[in-house]
mmCIF file of C-alpha atoms in Angstrom:
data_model
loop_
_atom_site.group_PDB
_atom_site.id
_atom_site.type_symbol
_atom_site.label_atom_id
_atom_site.label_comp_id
_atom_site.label_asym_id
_atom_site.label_seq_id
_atom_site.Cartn_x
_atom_site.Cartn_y
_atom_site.Cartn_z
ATOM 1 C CA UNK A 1 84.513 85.361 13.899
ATOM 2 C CA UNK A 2 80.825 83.975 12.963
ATOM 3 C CA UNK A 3 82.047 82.422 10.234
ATOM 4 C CA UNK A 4 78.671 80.611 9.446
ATOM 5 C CA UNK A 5 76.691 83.524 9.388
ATOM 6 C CA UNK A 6 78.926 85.671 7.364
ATOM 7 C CA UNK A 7 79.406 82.672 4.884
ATOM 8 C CA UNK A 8 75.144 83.198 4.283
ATOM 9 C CA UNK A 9 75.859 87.005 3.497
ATOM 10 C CA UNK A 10 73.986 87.764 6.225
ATOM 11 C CA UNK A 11 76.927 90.588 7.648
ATOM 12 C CA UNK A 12 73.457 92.990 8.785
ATOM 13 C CA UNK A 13 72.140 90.769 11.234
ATOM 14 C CA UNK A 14 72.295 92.883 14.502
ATOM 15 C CA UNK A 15 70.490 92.686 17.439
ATOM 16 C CA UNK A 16 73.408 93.840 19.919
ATOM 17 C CA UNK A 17 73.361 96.832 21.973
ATOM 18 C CA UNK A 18 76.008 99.627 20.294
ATOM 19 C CA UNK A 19 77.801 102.077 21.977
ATOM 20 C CA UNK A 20 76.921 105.626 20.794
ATOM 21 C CA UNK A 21 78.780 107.881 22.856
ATOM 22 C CA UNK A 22 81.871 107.654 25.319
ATOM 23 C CA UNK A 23 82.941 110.118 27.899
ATOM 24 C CA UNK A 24 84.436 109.635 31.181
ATOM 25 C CA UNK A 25 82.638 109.411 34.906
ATOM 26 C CA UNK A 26 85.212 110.139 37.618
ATOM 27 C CA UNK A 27 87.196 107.959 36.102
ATOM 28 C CA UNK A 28 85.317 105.179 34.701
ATOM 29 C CA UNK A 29 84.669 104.275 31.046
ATOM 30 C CA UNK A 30 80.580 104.856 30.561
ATOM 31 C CA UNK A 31 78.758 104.579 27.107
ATOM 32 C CA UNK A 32 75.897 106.210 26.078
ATOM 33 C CA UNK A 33 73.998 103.067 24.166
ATOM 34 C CA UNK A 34 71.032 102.341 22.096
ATOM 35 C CA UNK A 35 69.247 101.454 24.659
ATOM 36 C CA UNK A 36 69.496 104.946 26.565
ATOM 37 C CA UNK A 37 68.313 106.536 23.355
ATOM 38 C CA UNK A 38 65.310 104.300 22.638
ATOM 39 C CA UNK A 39 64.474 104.454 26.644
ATOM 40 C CA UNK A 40 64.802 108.172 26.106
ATOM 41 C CA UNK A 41 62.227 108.082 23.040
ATOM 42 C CA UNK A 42 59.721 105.703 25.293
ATOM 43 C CA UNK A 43 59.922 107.961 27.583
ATOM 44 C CA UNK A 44 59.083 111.039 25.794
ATOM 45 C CA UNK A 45 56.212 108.949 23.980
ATOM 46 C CA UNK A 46 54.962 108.797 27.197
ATOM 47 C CA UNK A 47 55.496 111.601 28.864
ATOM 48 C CA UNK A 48 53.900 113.375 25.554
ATOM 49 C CA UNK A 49 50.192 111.144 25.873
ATOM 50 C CA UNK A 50 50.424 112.084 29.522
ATOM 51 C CA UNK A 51 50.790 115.552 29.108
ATOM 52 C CA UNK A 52 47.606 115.507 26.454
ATOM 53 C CA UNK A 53 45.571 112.829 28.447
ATOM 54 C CA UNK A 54 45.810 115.709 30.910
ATOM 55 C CA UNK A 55 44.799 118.637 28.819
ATOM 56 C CA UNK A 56 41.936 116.527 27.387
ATOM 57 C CA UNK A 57 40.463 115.080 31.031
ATOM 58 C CA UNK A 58 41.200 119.055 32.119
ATOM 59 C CA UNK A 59 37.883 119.867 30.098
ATOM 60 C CA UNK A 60 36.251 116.595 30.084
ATOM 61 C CA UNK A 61 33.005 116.362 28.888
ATOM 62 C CA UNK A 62 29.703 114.140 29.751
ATOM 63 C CA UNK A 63 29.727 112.412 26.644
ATOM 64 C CA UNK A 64 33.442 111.617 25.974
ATOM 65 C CA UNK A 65 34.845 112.381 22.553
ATOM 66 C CA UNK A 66 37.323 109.388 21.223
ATOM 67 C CA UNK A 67 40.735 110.660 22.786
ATOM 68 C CA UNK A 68 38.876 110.697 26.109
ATOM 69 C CA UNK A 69 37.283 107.475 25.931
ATOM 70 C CA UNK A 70 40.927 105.808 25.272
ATOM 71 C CA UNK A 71 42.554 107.601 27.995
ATOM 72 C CA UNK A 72 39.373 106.688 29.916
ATOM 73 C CA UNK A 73 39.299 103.024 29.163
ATOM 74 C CA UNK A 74 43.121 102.895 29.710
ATOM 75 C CA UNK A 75 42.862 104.066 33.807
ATOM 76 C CA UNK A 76 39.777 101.618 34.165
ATOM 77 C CA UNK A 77 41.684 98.634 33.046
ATOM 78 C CA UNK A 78 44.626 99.141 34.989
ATOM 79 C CA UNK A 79 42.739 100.274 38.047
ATOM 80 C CA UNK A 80 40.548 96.983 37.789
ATOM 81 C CA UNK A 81 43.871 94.961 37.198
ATOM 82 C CA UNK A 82 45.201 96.486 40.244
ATOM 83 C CA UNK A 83 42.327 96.545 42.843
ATOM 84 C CA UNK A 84 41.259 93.210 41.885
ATOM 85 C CA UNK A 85 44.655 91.454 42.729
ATOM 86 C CA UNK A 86 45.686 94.032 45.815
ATOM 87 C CA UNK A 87 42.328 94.718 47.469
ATOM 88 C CA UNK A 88 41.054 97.938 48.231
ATOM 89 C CA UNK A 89 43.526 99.683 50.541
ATOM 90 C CA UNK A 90 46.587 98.510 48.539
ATOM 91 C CA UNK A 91 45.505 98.793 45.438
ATOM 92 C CA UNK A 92 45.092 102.781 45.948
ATOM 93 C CA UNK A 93 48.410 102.578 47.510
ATOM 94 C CA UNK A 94 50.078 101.090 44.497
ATOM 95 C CA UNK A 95 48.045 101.902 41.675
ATOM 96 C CA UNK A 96 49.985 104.497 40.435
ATOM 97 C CA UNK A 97 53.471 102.528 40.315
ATOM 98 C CA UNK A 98 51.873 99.546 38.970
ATOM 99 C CA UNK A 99 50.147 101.557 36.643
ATOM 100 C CA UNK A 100 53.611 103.107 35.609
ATOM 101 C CA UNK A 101 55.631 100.211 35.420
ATOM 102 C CA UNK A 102 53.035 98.422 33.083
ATOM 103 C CA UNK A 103 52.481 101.014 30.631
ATOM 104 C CA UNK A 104 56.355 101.548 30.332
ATOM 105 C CA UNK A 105 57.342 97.612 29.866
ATOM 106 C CA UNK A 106 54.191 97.366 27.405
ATOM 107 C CA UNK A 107 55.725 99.757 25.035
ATOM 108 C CA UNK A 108 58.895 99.245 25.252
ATOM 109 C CA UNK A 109 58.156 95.346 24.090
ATOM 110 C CA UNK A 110 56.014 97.564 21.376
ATOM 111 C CA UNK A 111 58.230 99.512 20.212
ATOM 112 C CA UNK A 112 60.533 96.773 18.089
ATOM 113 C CA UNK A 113 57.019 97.362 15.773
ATOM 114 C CA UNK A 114 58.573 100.947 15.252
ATOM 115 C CA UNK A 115 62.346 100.196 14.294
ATOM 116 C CA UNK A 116 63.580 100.484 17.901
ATOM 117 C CA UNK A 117 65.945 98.141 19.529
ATOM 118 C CA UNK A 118 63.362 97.016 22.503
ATOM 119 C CA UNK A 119 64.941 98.730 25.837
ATOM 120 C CA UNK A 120 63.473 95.895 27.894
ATOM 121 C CA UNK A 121 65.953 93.136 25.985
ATOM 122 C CA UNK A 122 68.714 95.372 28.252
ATOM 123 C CA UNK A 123 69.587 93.372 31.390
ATOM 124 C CA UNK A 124 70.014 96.919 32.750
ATOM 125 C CA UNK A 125 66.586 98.131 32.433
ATOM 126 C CA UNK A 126 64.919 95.004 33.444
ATOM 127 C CA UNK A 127 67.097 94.388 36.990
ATOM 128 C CA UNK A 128 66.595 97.885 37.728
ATOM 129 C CA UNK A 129 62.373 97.623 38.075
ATOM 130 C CA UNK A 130 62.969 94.251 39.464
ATOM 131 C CA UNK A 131 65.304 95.422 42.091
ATOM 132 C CA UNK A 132 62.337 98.388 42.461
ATOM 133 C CA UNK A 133 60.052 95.870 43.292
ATOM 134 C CA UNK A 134 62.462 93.878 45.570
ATOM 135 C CA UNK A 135 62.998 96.708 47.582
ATOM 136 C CA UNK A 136 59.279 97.349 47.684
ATOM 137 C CA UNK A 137 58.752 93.705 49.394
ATOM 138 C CA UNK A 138 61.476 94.070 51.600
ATOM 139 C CA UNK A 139 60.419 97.275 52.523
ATOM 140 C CA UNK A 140 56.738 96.684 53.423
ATOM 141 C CA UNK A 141 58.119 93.160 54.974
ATOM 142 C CA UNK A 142 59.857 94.575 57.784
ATOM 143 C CA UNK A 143 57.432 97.963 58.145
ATOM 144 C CA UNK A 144 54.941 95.175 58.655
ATOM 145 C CA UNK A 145 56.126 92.780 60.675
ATOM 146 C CA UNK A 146 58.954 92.891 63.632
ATOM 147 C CA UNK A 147 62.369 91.690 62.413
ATOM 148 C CA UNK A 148 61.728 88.307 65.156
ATOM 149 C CA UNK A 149 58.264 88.047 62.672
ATOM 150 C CA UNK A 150 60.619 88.177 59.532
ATOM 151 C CA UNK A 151 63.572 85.920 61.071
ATOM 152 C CA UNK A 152 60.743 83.587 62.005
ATOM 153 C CA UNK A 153 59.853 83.360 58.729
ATOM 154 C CA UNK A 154 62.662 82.938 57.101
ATOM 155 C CA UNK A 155 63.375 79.810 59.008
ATOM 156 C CA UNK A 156 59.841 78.832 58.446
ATOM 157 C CA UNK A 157 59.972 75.286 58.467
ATOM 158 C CA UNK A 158 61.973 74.586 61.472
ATOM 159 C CA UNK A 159 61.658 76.023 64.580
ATOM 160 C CA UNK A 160 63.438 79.868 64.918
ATOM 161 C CA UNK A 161 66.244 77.919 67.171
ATOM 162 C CA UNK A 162 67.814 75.896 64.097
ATOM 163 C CA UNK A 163 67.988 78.104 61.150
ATOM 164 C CA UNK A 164 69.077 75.355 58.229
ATOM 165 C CA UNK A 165 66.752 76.752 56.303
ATOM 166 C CA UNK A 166 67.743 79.901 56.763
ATOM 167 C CA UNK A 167 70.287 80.298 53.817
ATOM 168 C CA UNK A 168 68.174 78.386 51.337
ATOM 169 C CA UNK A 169 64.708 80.687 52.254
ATOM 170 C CA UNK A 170 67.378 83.645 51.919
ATOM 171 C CA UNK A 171 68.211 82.351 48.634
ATOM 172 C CA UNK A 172 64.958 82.351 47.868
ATOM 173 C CA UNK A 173 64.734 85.497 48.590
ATOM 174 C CA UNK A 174 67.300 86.764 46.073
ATOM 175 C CA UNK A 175 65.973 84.532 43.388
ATOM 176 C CA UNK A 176 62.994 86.578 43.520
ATOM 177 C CA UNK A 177 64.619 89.898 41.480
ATOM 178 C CA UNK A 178 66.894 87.580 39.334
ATOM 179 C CA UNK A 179 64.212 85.492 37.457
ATOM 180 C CA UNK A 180 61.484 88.135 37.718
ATOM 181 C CA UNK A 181 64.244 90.582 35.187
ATOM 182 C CA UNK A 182 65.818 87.263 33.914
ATOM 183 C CA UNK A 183 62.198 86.181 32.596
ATOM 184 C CA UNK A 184 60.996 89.381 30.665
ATOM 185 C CA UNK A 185 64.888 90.406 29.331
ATOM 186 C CA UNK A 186 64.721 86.848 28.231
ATOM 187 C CA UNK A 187 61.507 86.848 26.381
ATOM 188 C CA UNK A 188 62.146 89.957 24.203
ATOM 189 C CA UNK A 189 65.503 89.397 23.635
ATOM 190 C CA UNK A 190 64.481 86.063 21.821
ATOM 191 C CA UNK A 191 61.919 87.928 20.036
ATOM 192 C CA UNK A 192 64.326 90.629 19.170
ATOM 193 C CA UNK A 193 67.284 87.772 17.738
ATOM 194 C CA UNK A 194 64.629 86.038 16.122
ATOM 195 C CA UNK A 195 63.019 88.947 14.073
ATOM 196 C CA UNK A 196 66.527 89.855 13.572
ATOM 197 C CA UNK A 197 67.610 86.439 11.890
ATOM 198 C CA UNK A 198 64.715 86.760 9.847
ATOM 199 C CA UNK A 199 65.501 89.963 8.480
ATOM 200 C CA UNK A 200 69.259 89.103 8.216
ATOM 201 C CA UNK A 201 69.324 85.981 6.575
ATOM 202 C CA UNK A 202 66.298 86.174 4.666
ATOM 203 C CA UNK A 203 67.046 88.907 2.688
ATOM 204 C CA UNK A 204 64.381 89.651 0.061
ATOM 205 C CA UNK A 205 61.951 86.635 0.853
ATOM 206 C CA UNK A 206 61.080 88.463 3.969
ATOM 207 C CA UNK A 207 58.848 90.472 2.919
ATOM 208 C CA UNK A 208 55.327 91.357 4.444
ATOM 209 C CA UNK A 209 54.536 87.501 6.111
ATOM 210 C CA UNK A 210 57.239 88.863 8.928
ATOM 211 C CA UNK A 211 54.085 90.574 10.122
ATOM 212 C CA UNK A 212 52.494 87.896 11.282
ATOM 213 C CA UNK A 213 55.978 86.980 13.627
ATOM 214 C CA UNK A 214 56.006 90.269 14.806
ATOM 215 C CA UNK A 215 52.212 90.228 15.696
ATOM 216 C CA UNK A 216 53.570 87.273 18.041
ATOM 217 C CA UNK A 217 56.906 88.405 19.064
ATOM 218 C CA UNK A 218 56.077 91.951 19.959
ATOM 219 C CA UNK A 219 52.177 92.021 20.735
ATOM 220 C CA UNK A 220 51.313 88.756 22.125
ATOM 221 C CA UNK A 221 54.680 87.479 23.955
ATOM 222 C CA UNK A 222 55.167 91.473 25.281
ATOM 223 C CA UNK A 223 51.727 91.826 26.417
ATOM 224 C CA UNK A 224 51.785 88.545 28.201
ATOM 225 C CA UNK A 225 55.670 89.440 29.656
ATOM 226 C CA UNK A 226 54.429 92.510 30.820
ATOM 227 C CA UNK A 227 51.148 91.552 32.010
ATOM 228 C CA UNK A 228 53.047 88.801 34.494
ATOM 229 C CA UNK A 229 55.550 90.882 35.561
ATOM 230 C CA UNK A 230 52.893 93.393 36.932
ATOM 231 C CA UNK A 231 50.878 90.703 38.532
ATOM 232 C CA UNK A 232 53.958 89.088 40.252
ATOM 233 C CA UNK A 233 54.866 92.511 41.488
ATOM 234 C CA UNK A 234 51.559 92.743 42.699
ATOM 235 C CA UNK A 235 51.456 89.584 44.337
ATOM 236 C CA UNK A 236 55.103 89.499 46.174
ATOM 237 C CA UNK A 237 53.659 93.064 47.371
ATOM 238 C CA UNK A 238 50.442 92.037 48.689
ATOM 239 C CA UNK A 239 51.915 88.875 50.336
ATOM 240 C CA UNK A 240 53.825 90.747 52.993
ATOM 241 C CA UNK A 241 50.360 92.871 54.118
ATOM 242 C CA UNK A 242 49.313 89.304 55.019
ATOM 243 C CA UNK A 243 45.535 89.292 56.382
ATOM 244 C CA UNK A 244 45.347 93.074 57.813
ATOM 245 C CA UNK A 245 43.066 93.763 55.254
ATOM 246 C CA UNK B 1 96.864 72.062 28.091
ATOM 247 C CA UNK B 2 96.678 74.826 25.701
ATOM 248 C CA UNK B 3 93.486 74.893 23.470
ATOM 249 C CA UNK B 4 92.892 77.051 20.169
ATOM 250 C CA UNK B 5 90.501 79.721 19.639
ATOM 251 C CA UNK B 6 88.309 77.226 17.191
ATOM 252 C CA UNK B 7 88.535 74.315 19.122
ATOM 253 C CA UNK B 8 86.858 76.200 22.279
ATOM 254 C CA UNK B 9 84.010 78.207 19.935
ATOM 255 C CA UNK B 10 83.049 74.630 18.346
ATOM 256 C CA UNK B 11 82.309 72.732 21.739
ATOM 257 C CA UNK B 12 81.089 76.681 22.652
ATOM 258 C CA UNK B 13 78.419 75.840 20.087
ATOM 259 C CA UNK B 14 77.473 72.145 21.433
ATOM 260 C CA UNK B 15 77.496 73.322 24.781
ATOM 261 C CA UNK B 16 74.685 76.070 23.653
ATOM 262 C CA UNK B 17 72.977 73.257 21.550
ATOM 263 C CA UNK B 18 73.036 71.292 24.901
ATOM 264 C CA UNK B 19 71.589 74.082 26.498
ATOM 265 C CA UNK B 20 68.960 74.571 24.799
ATOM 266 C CA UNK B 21 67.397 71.330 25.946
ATOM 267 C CA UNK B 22 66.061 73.313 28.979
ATOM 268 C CA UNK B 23 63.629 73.691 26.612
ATOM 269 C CA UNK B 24 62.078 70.038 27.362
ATOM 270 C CA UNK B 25 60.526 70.586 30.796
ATOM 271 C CA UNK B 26 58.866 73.886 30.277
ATOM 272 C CA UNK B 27 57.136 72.440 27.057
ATOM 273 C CA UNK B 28 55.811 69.639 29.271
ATOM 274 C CA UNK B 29 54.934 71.955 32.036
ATOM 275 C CA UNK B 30 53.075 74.233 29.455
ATOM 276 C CA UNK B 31 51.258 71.455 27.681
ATOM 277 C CA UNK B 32 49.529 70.354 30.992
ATOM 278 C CA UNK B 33 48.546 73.238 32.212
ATOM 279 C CA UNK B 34 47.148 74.120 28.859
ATOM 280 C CA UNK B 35 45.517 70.624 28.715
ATOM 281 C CA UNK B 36 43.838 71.021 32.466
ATOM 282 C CA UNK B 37 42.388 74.781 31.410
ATOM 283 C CA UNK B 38 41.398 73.144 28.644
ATOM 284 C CA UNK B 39 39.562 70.595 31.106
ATOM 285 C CA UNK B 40 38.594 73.625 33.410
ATOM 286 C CA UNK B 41 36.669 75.320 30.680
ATOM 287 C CA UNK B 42 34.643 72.063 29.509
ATOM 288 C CA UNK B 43 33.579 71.792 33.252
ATOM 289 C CA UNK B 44 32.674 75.221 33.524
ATOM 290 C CA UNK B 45 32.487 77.576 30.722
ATOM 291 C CA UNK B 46 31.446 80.748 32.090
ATOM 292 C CA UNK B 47 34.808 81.115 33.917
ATOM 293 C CA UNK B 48 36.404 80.480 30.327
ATOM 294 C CA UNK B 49 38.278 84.286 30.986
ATOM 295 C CA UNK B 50 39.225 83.466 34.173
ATOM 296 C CA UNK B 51 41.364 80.414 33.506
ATOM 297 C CA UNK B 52 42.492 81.540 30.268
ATOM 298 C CA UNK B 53 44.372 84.367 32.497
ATOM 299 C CA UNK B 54 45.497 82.120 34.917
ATOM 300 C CA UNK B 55 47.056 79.564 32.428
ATOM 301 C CA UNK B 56 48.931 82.356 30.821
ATOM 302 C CA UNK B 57 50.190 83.191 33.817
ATOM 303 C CA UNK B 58 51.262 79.980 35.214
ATOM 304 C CA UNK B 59 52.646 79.470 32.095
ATOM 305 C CA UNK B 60 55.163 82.208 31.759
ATOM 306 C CA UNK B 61 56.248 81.605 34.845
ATOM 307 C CA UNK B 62 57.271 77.831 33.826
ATOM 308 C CA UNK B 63 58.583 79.199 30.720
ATOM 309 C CA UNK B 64 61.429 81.114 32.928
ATOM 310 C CA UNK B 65 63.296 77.695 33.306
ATOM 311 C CA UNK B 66 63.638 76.973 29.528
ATOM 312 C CA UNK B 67 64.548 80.645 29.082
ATOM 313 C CA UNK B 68 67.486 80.381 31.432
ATOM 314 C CA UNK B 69 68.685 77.563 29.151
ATOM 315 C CA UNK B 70 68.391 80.188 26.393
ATOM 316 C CA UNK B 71 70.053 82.136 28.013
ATOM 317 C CA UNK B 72 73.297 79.969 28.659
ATOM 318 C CA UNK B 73 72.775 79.183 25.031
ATOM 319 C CA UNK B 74 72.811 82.805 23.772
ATOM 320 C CA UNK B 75 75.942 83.946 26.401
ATOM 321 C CA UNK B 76 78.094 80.687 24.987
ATOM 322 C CA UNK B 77 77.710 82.311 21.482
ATOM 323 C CA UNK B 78 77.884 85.447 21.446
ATOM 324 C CA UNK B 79 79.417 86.856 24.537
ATOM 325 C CA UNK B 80 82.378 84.101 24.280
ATOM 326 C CA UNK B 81 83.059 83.849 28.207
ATOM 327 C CA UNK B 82 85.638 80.650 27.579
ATOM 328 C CA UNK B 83 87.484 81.991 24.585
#
């Protein structure tokens, strides 16, 4: 069908998500796809430095070897990330997700360094910790305020007796999730087609200066993707605790 | 009217060249908030850290607009919604 790109002899240029394994779930077609798989391998990346971080910091020492110091300077920076946007009561209420959810995005936008298809350019991955965090704000929204607070607001520019607004500010509301997942599948999956042109069409001339792309594509762009993500999280969160500081 | 397969993945491929043009306003957007950090951190240098993380983030959050042109772009040609 792409009869441009196959023309180039470029038939290797993949950046699609493939279908490993099919069985059947009451009923319903369901694949097994790359992206489960490289999820899968994040995930055990990370569950295996978390399970060492531990036995290291188990018999810490005063003067911290190497390993320590990393895992060390890792909880410092994300702590100071987190307190300093959330304050001090929220941030130890939510520096453990926040800490979670940035370590996982940052290496999955990593890992296209190590031959993985990234699982963060899956639409699936990326709705499901936005809709995380939309059900965080929604849920601290109303434990916070009365449902007359929240109704107020949401027809916040007029008066709670004519609720025009109240449809757009709802569709606000919604946008939230969509272009917070929209913006970081986005990202990587332009890195991802781009690196893959490169390799595709490129053939033999690509060799070694793709480093330097990659040092933007994956490092810079995913650092910065995942680095807003967590500090939009953050903020959405912290704006429905108001001033109860 | 009946339409063939090419005929729909050629304008398919203008439409996502059309789409693409998202790409206008966040380059804008991006280039003066760039260009007033760069202001910021003539006025005042010591907060150089400061508003270099601020402009980052403002501007991947104006990026998301261009990206959703991408986006429509990217759908048009490879997911094929119209053929």
């Amino acid at each position: 069908m792409r009869h441009g790109l196959v023309l180039s002899g470029a038939a290797d240029i993949d950046f699609m998500v493939h279908g490993i394994l099919k069985y059947n779930f009451f009923g319903h077609e369901v694949w097994i796809t790359t992206t489960h798989v490289c999820v899968l391998i994040v995930m055990l990346i990370l569950i295996g430095f978390g399970i060492i971080a531990r036995r290291t910091m188990l018999k810490a020492t005063e003067v911290p070897g190497t390993f320590q110091n990393v895992v060390e300077f890792i909880v410092e920076a994300l702590s100071n990330m987190v307190y300093g946007v959330m304050g001090k009561k929220n941030g130890s209420r939510f520096v453990n997700y926040i800490g979670t959810i940035f370590i996982f995005i940052l290496f999955s936008n990593i890992s296209g360094l190590f031959g993985l298809r990234n699982p963060t350019a899956d639409y699936g991955v990326t709705l499901a910790m936005a809709l995380i965090t939309f059900t965080l704000i929604h849920f601290w929204q109303f434990k916070n305020n009365s449902v007359k607070d929240v109704y107020v607001g949401w027809c916040s520019p007029l008066p709670p007796w004519l609720p025009i607004w109240l449809p757009i500010n709802l569709i606000g509301e919604i946008a939230v999730p969509i272009s917070l997942s929209l913006r970081l599948f986005a990202n990587v999956l332009s890195g991802l087609i781009m690196m893959a042109l490169v390799y595709g069409l490129l053939g033999w001339v690509a060799t070694l200066w793709p480093a330097a792309l990659h040092v933007y594509f994956d490092l810079f762009s995913g650092a910065i993707q995942t680095y807003v993500f967590c500090m939009l999280t953050m903020t959405y969160i912290s704006d429905q605790f108001g001033d109860k500081e | 009217m009946e339409f063939n397969e090419n005929f729909i993945l050629g304008c398919s491929a203008i439409g996502a060249g059309l789409a693409v043009i998202a790409g206008i306003g966040p380059g804008i957007g991006q280039g003066i908030a760039a260009g007033h950090a760069a202001a910021a951190v003539g006025r005042n240098p010591g907060a150089k850290s400061d508003v270099t993380t601020t402009m980052l983030l403002g501007q991947a959050v104006a990026e998301t607009t261009g990206l959703y042109g991408l986006l429509i772009a990217l759908l048009l040609l490879f997911v094929k919604p119209l053929v």
